[in-house]
XYZ file of C-alpha atoms in Angstrom:
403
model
C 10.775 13.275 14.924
C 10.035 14.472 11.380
C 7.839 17.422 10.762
C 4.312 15.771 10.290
C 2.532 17.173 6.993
C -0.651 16.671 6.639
C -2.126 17.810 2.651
C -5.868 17.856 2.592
C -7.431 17.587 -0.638
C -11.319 18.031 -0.680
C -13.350 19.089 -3.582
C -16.044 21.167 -2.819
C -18.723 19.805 -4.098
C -19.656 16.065 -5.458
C -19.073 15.307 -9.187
C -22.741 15.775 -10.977
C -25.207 13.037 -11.104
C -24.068 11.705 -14.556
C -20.481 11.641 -14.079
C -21.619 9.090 -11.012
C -24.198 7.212 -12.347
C -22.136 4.443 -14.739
C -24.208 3.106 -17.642
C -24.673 0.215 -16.763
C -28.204 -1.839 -16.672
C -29.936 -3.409 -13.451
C -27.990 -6.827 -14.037
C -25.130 -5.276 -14.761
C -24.720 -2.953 -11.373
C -26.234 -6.108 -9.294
C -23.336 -7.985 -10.551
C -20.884 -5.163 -10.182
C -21.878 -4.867 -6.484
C -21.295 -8.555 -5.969
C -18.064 -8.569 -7.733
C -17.233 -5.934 -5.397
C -17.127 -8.560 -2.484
C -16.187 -11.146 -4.299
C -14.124 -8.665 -5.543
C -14.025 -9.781 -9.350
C -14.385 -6.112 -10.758
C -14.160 -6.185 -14.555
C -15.771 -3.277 -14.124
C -11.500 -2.252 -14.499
C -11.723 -2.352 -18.608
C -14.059 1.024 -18.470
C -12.400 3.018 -16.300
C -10.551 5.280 -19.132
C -12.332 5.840 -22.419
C -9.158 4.725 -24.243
C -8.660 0.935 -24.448
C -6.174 -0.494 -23.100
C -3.823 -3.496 -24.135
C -3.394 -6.160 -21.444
C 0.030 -6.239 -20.409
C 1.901 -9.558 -19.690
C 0.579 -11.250 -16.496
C -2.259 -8.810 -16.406
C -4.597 -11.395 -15.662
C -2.801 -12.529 -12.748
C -1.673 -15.809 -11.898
C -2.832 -17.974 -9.029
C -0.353 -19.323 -6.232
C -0.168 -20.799 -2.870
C 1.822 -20.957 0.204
C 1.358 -23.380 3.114
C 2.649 -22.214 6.174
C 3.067 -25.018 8.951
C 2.077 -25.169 12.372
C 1.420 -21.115 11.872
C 0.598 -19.397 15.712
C -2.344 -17.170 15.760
C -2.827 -14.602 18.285
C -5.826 -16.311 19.574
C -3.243 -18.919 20.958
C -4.333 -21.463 18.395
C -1.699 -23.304 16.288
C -3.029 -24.181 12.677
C -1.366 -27.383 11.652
C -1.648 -25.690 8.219
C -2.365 -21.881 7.276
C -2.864 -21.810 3.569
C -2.155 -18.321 1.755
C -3.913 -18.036 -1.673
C -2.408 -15.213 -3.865
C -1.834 -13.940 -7.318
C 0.760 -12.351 -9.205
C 0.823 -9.651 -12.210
C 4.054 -8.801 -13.813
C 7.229 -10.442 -13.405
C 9.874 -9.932 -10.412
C 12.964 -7.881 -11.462
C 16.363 -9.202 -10.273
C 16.635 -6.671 -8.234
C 13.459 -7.623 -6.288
C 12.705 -4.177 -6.153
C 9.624 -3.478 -8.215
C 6.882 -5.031 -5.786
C 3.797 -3.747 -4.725
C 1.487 -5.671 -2.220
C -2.413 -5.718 -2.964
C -3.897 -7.069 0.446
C -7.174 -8.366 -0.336
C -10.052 -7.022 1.492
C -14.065 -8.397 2.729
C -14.614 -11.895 1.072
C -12.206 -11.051 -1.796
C -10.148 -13.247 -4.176
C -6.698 -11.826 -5.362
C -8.365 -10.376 -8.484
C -9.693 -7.690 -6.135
C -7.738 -5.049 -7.348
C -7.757 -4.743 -11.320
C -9.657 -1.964 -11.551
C -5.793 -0.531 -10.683
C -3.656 -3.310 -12.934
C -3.237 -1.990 -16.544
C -0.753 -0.153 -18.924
C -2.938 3.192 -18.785
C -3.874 2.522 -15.378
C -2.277 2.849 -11.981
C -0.023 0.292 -11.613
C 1.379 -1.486 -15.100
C 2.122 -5.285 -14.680
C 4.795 -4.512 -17.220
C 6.676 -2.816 -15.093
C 5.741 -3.912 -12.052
C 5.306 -7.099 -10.076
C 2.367 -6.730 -7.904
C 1.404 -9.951 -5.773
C -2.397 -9.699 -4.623
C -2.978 -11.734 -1.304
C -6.419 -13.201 0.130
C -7.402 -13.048 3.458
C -7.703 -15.823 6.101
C -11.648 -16.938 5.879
C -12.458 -16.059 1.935
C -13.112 -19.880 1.488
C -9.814 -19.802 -0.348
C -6.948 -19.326 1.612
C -7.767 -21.500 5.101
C -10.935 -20.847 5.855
C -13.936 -22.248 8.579
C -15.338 -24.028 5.709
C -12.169 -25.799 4.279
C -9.880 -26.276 6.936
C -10.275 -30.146 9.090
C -11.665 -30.988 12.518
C -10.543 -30.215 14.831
C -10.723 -26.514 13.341
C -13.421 -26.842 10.591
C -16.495 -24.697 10.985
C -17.131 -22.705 14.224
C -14.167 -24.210 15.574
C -11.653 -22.491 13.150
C -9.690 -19.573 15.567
C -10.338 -15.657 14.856
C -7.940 -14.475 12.683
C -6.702 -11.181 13.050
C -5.015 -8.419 10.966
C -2.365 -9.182 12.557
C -2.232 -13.020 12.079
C -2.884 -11.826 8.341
C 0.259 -9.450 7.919
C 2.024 -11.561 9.662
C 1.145 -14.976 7.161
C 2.149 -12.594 4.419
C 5.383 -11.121 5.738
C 6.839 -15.250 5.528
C 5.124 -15.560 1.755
C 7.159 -12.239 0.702
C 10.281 -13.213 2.600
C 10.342 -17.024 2.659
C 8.466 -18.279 -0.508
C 9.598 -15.175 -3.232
C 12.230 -13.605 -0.544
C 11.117 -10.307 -1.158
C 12.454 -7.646 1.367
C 11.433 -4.778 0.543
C 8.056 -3.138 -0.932
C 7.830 -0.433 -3.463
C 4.293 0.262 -2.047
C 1.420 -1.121 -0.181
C -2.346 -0.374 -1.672
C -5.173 -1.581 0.606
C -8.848 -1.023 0.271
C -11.359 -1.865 2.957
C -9.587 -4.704 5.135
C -7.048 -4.357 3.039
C -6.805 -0.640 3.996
C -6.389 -2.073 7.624
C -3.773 -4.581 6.439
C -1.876 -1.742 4.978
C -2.253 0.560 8.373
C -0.644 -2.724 10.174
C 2.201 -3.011 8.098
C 3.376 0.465 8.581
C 3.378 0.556 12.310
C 4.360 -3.272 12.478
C 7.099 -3.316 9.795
C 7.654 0.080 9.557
C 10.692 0.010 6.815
C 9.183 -2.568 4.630
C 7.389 -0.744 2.262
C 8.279 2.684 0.144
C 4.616 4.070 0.447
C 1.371 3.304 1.445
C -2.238 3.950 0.024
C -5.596 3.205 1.955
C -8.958 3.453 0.764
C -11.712 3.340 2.483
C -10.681 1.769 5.692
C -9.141 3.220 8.918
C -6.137 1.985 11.407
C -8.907 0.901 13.444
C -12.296 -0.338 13.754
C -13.587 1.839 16.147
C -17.044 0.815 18.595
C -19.739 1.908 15.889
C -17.937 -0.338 13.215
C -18.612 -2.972 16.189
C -21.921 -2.623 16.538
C -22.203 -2.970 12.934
C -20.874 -6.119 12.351
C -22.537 -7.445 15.179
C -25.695 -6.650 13.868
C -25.213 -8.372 10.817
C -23.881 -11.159 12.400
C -26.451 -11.213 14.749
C -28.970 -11.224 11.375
C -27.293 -14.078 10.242
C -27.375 -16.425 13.270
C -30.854 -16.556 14.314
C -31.826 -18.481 11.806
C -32.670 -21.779 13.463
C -31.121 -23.663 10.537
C -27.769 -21.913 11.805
C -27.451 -24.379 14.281
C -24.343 -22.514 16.265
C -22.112 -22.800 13.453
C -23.005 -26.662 12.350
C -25.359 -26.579 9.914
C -25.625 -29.190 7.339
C -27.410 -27.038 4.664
C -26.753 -23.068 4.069
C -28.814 -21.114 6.528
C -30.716 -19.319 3.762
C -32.988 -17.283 5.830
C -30.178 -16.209 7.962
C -28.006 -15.130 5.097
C -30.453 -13.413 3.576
C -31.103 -11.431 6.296
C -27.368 -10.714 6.596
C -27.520 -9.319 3.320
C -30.220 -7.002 3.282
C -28.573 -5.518 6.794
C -24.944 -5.511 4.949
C -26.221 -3.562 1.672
C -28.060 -0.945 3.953
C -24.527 0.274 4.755
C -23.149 -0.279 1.160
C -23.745 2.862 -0.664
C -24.603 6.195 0.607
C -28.080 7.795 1.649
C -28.156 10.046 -1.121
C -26.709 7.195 -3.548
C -30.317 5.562 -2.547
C -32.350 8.643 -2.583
C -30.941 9.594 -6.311
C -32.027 6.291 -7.241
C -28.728 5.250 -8.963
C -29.422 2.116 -9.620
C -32.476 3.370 -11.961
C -30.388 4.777 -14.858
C -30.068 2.182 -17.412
C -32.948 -0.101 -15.613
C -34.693 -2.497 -17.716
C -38.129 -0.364 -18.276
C -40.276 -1.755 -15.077
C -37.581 -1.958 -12.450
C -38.707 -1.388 -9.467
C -36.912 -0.243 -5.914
C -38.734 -3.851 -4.573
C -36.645 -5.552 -7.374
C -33.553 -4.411 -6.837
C -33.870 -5.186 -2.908
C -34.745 -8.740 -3.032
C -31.838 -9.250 -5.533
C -29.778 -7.555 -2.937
C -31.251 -9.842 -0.312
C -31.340 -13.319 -2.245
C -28.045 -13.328 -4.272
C -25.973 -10.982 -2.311
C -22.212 -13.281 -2.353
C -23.070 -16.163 -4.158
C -21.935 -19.116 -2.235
C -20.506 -17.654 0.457
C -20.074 -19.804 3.419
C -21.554 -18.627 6.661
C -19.257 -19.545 9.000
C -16.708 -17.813 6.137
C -19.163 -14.972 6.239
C -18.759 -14.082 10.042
C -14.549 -15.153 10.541
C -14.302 -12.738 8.270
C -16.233 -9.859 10.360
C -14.438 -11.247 13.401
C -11.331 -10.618 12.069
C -12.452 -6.811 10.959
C -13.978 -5.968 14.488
C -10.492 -6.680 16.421
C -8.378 -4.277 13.998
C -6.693 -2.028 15.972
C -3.121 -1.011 15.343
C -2.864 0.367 18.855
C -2.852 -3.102 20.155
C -0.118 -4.321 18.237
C 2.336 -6.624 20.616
C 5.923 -5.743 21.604
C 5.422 -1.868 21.216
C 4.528 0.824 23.546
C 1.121 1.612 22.319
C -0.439 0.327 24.869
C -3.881 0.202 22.976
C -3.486 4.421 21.918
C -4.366 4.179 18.556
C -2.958 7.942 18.385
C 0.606 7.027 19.734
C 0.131 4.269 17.343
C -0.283 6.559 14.250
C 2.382 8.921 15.573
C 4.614 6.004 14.812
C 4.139 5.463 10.897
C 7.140 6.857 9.217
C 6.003 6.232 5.579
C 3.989 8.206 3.431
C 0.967 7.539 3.282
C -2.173 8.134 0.738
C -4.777 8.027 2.659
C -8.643 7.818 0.821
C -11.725 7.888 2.734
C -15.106 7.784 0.959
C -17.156 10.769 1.382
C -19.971 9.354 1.714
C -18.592 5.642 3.799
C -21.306 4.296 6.372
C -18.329 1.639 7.431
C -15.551 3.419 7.728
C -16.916 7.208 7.934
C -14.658 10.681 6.696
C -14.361 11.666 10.649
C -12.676 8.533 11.122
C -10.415 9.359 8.823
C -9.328 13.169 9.021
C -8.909 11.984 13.165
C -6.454 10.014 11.952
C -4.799 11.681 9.706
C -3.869 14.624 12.227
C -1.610 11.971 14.149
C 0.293 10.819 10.886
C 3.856 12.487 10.024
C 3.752 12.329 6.624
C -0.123 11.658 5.387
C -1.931 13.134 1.930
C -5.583 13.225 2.476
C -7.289 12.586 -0.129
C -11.765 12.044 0.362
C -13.272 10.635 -2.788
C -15.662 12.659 -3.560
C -18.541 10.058 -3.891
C -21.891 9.234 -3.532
C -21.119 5.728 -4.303
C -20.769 5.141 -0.164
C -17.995 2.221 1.288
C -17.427 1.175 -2.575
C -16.231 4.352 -4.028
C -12.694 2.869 -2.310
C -12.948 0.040 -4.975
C -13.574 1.694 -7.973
C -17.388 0.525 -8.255
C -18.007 3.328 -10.774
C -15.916 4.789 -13.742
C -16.089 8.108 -12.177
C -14.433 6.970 -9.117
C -12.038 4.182 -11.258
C -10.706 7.694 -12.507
C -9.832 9.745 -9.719
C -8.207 6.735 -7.809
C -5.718 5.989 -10.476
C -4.718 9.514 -10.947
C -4.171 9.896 -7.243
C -2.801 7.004 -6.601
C -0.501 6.918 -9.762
C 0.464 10.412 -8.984
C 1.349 9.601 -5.560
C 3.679 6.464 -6.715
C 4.864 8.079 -9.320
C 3.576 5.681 -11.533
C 0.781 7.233 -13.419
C 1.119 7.131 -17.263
C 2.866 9.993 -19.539
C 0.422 12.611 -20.252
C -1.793 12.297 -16.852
């Protein structure tokens, strides 16, 4: 077995309050927060004071792949499993210069630009980098566009698993890609990346995780089903058949979900303040929170989704000898690995994460050093945008001359 090394790298004290706060007004941070899950973060453009020139297929380019008759673990067989994706760059004939986004809560594949740029962590011009959606995002198959007998509450739980495993035919059967030069995952995409390593354990060069663990341990659990719980006793619910959005129930889900969104401190600093329209008040900025949280976000979407996060556990994967250890599991990951906790993460908290980390052979640790809670993995401020792409450029070895 290889000599495990474990780097730790945590500043000793958080950046100061201005290097934090971005300048951005009320409207602009409320829509920054919902870009972060529907993870649309333009918020990419001003994360280096330089400007930057797009590079060819920076913008990414939308794609699907139908999978047929594709086995979940639940034991259901989806007469069609629909992958949505997007590509940046262009694929070398070597097929050697691929690097796999995994999207993470809600997301569309243009989850991950505040990484995708010439001066930023990974350059589209030299790299092709394909950016997948998860099962549920209303996108790729989903409760709320896939047919009876499986539309609605009737659509199976999809887990990581079933995820990786969707992806792993895209790669090799629709662009026969073999090999990874790296995996980057935040969030559920974080946990996608964890179940690669231990379930394809050669696939992929290196891996980076941000704020996200190898498994969702029983606090995460009680988490989600709070919020679930939030969302289904609304009446107009109606176990999963609703004919009209259960507003009351979604709202409720929301103001539950953005309790754990950003730090204590992040709310007793009042961040959101700086750069306020004069008159703002903390009232405002909660019922925007609560009434226009993911804009029309399916519920049934809404709660696959959380389904899919509560059974991640790479201890559990089939055909190895894990036997639900999620240490012996960790043990096994051969690849480097860039791992990123948040600080300051309610969901996925900096315990979790340095636990981990003792198990894995060959692991950086890295904590952001945040205030900006869960989203600091995503780049939800330029402070943040900064220090991921020099750590995570650094550790590819594909951070621009000069940083």
């Amino acid at each position: 077995m290889c000599r495990k090394i474990l780097r730790i790298h945590s500043p000793c004290r958080f950046r100061s309050p201005e290097l934090i706060r971005g300048r951005e007004n009320l409207s602009d941070m409320k829509k920054l927060i919902l870009l972060i899950f529907l993870f649309q973060l333009s918020i990419s453009q001003k994360l280096n004071a330089q400007d930057s020139v797009p590079a060819p297929g920076e913008k990414g380019e939308r794609r699907e792949f139908i999978i047929a008759n594709f086995h979940t673990e639940s034991g259901v067989t989806l007469p069609q499993a629909r992958i949505v994706y997007g590509t940046y760059g262009h694929l070398n004939a070597a097929k050697d210069n691929v690097v796999l986004l995994p999207s993470h809560y809600m997301a569309d594949f243009h989850g991950y630009e505040w990484l995708i740029g010439k001066d930023l962590a990974l350059d589209p011009s030299k790299l092709f980098l394909v950016a997948t959606e998860l099962f549920g995002n209303g996108r790729s198959s989903s409760p709320s566009n896939t047919p009876e007998p499986y539309h609605g509450p009737r659509f199976p739980v999809t887990t990581i698993r079933d995820n990786v495993e969707a992806v792993h035919r895209l790669l090799t059967e629709d662009l026969k890609v073999t090999h990874l030069r790296a995996i980057v995952g935040f969030s559920m995409g974080a946990e996608q990346a964890f179940q690669w390593a231990v379930r394809y354990p050669d696939f992929a060069d290196r891996i980076v995780a941000t704020s996200g663990t190898a498994k969702n341990y029983p606090h995460g659990v009680v988490r989600l089903e709070g919020q679930i719980a939030a969302l289904t006793a609304d009446a107009a619910f109606q176990n999963g058949d609703y004919t009209a959005p259960p507003t009351k129930g979604l709202e409720a889900f929301a103001t539950v979900w953005t309790a754990w969104l950003f730090s204590q401190e992040w709310w007793r600093r009042e961040l959101w303040r700086e750069g306020a329209p004069p008159g703002t008040t903390f009232e405002k900025v909660l019922h925007d929170f609560r009434t226009d949280f993911i804009p029309g976000a399916d519920a049934n979407d809404l709660i696959l989704q959380m389904r899919t996060w509560e059974r991640h556990d790479i201890g559990t994967t089939p055909g190895t000898a894990f036997g639900g250890n999620v240490e012996l599991a960790l043990r096994s990951i051969k690849v480097p690995l860039l791992y990123m906790p948040s600080e300051t993460d309610l969901y996925f908290p900096v315990g979790d994460a340095r636990y981990e980390a003792g198990f894995i052979q060959e692991v950086t640790l890295t904590p952001i050093p945040s205030l900006w809670g869960h989203t600091a993995g995503a780049a939800s401020n330029p402070a943040d945008g900064k220090f991921l792409n020099e750590k995570i450029g650094a550790f590819l070895g594909t951070a621009p001359a000069g940083r």
